[in-house]
Short mmCIF file of C-alpha atoms and ligand atoms in Angstrom, two decimals:
data_model
loop_
_atom_site.label_atom_id
_atom_site.label_comp_id
_atom_site.label_asym_id
_atom_site.label_seq_id
_atom_site.Cartn_x
_atom_site.Cartn_y
_atom_site.Cartn_z
CA MET A 30 83.02 111.11 58.35
CA SER A 31 82.91 114.90 58.06
CA LEU A 32 85.57 116.65 56.09
CA ASN A 33 86.95 119.02 58.66
CA VAL A 34 89.28 120.83 56.29
CA ALA A 35 89.62 124.37 54.92
CA ASN A 36 91.89 126.41 52.70
CA CYS A 37 94.67 128.21 54.54
CA ASN A 38 94.10 132.00 54.56
CA ARG A 39 97.76 132.57 53.83
CA CYS A 40 99.03 129.95 51.38
CA GLY A 41 95.71 128.50 50.20
CA LYS A 42 96.67 124.91 50.95
CA VAL A 43 94.05 122.51 52.29
CA TYR A 44 94.58 121.84 55.98
CA MET A 45 92.75 120.43 58.99
CA LYS A 46 90.55 123.23 60.36
CA ASN A 47 91.76 125.13 63.43
CA ASN A 48 91.04 128.43 65.14
CA TYR A 49 93.79 130.34 63.33
CA GLY A 50 92.47 129.99 59.80
CA LEU A 51 96.01 129.01 58.86
CA CYS A 52 97.75 125.74 58.10
CA PRO A 53 100.37 124.52 60.61
CA ALA A 54 103.22 125.50 58.28
CA CYS A 55 101.92 129.07 58.03
CA ILE A 56 101.38 129.31 61.79
CA ARG A 57 105.02 128.30 62.19
CA ASP A 58 106.09 130.82 59.53
CA LEU A 59 104.12 133.60 61.18
CA GLU A 60 105.58 132.80 64.57
CA ALA A 61 109.05 132.92 63.04
CA GLU A 62 108.26 136.25 61.36
CA TYR A 63 106.94 137.62 64.61
CA GLU A 64 110.07 136.55 66.50
CA LYS A 65 112.29 138.07 63.81
CA CYS A 66 110.44 141.39 64.00
CA LEU A 67 110.61 141.46 67.78
CA LYS A 68 114.32 140.75 67.78
CA PHE A 69 115.06 143.34 65.11
CA LEU A 70 113.01 145.99 66.90
CA ARG A 71 114.83 145.31 70.15
CA GLU A 72 118.23 145.57 68.51
CA HIS A 73 117.44 148.49 66.22
CA ARG A 74 115.45 151.02 68.21
CA GLN A 75 115.68 153.67 65.50
CA CYS A 76 114.49 151.53 62.60
CA THR A 77 111.48 152.38 60.46
CA ILE A 78 108.77 149.96 59.35
CA GLN A 79 110.34 149.81 55.86
CA GLU A 80 113.75 148.92 57.28
CA LEU A 81 112.19 146.31 59.50
CA SER A 82 110.37 144.80 56.54
CA GLU A 83 113.49 144.80 54.32
CA GLU A 84 115.73 143.34 57.00
CA THR A 85 113.37 140.63 58.18
CA GLY A 86 111.67 139.83 54.87
CA VAL A 87 108.31 140.26 56.60
CA SER A 88 105.82 142.32 54.58
CA VAL A 89 104.88 145.77 55.86
CA LYS A 90 101.26 144.63 55.78
CA GLN A 91 102.02 141.74 58.10
CA ILE A 92 104.03 143.99 60.44
CA MET A 93 101.13 146.43 60.60
CA LYS A 94 98.87 143.51 61.44
CA PHE A 95 101.15 142.48 64.30
CA ILE A 96 101.11 146.06 65.63
CA ARG A 97 97.33 146.47 65.30
CA GLU A 98 96.77 143.12 66.99
CA GLY A 99 98.90 144.44 69.83
CA ARG A 100 101.45 141.63 69.44
CA ILE A 101 104.23 144.04 68.59
CA SER A 102 104.67 147.18 70.64
CA ILE A 103 106.42 150.12 68.98
CA LYS A 104 106.51 152.44 71.97
CA ASN A 105 110.29 152.00 72.25
CA ASN A 106 110.83 152.50 68.53
CA PRO A 107 110.20 156.20 67.84
CA ASN A 108 110.68 155.88 64.07
CA MET A 109 108.24 153.04 63.64
CA ALA A 110 104.97 154.20 62.12
CA TYR A 111 102.36 152.90 59.73
CA ASN A 112 99.70 154.52 57.60
CA CYS A 113 96.43 156.04 58.72
CA GLU A 114 93.63 154.04 57.11
CA SER A 115 91.93 157.18 55.90
CA CYS A 116 94.66 159.56 54.66
CA SER A 117 97.88 157.46 54.84
CA ALA A 118 99.56 159.83 57.27
CA PRO A 119 102.10 158.05 59.49
CA ILE A 120 100.60 156.95 62.80
CA ARG A 121 101.83 154.93 65.76
CA GLU A 122 98.64 153.58 67.25
CA GLY A 123 95.06 152.70 66.33
CA ASN A 124 93.83 152.84 62.75
CA LEU A 125 93.53 156.58 62.21
CA CYS A 126 95.73 159.67 62.59
CA GLU A 127 94.74 162.39 65.05
CA PRO A 128 93.11 164.77 62.48
CA CYS A 129 91.14 161.91 60.91
CA ARG A 130 90.03 160.68 64.31
CA THR A 131 88.86 164.18 65.29
CA ARG A 132 87.08 164.53 61.95
CA PHE A 133 85.32 161.18 62.33
CA GLN A 134 84.37 162.03 65.90
CA LYS A 135 82.90 165.34 64.75
CA GLU A 136 80.97 163.62 62.00
CA THR A 137 79.52 161.13 64.44
CA ALA A 138 78.82 163.92 66.94
CA GLY A 139 77.21 165.95 64.13
CA LEU A 140 74.85 163.10 63.34
CA ALA A 141 73.96 162.76 67.00
CA GLU A 142 73.36 166.51 67.18
CA ASP A 143 70.99 166.44 64.21
CA GLU A 144 69.08 163.64 65.87
CA GLN A 145 68.93 165.64 69.10
CA LYS A 146 67.67 168.76 67.30
CA LYS A 147 65.00 166.73 65.56
CA ARG A 148 63.82 165.35 68.87
CA GLU A 149 63.78 168.83 70.42
CA ARG A 150 61.75 170.19 67.52
CA GLU A 151 59.27 167.35 67.81
CA ALA A 152 59.02 167.90 71.54
CA LYS A 153 58.43 171.61 70.99
CA GLU A 154 55.68 170.91 68.45
CA LYS A 155 54.01 168.59 70.89
CA ASN A 156 54.34 171.22 73.60
CA ILE A 157 52.63 173.83 71.46
CA THR A 158 49.61 171.59 70.92
CA TYR A 159 49.65 170.88 74.61
CA ASN A 160 49.64 174.56 75.51
CA ILE A 161 46.75 175.26 73.21
CA LYS A 162 44.77 172.43 74.76
CA ASP A 163 45.65 173.68 78.24
CA ARG A 164 44.53 177.18 77.42
CA PHE A 165 41.37 175.84 75.91
CA LYS A 166 40.76 173.94 79.10
CA ASP A 167 41.28 177.11 81.16
CA TRP A 168 38.84 179.02 79.01
CA SER A 169 36.19 176.41 79.24
CA ASN A 170 36.34 176.42 83.02
ZN1 ZN B 221 99.31 127.96 54.91
ZN1 ZN B 222 94.50 160.32 58.62
#
């Protein structure tokens, strides 16, 4: 008989393995937390993530997880925001604020540009050798 058990990612208790990585009690708890957050957000459109956490007893970290997973939508709650992963500025979607996203994009683009320049230089060098050979060929004719 194989021991199909694991430690719950949330409470650490041993449980029968499932796709959630959580024991049944924690799955139930999380569902309850999720429902509480949803309800509070519906009834308190102007609340902030701190207020939501204080009122529901759900940790800010867990609320952020719900939002990132797309389970909780904050488009109707203008004061709801969480921290940019890079600079901690308040954001309302994704993992990064606008300036950080632009910066990261530039950095990635910069790397791509360097690569492109390198290729162009190599191509040019090859071309030069080519031209010399071509000229040589012309002369020899
Ligand atoms: Zn658990
Ligand atoms: Zn940022």
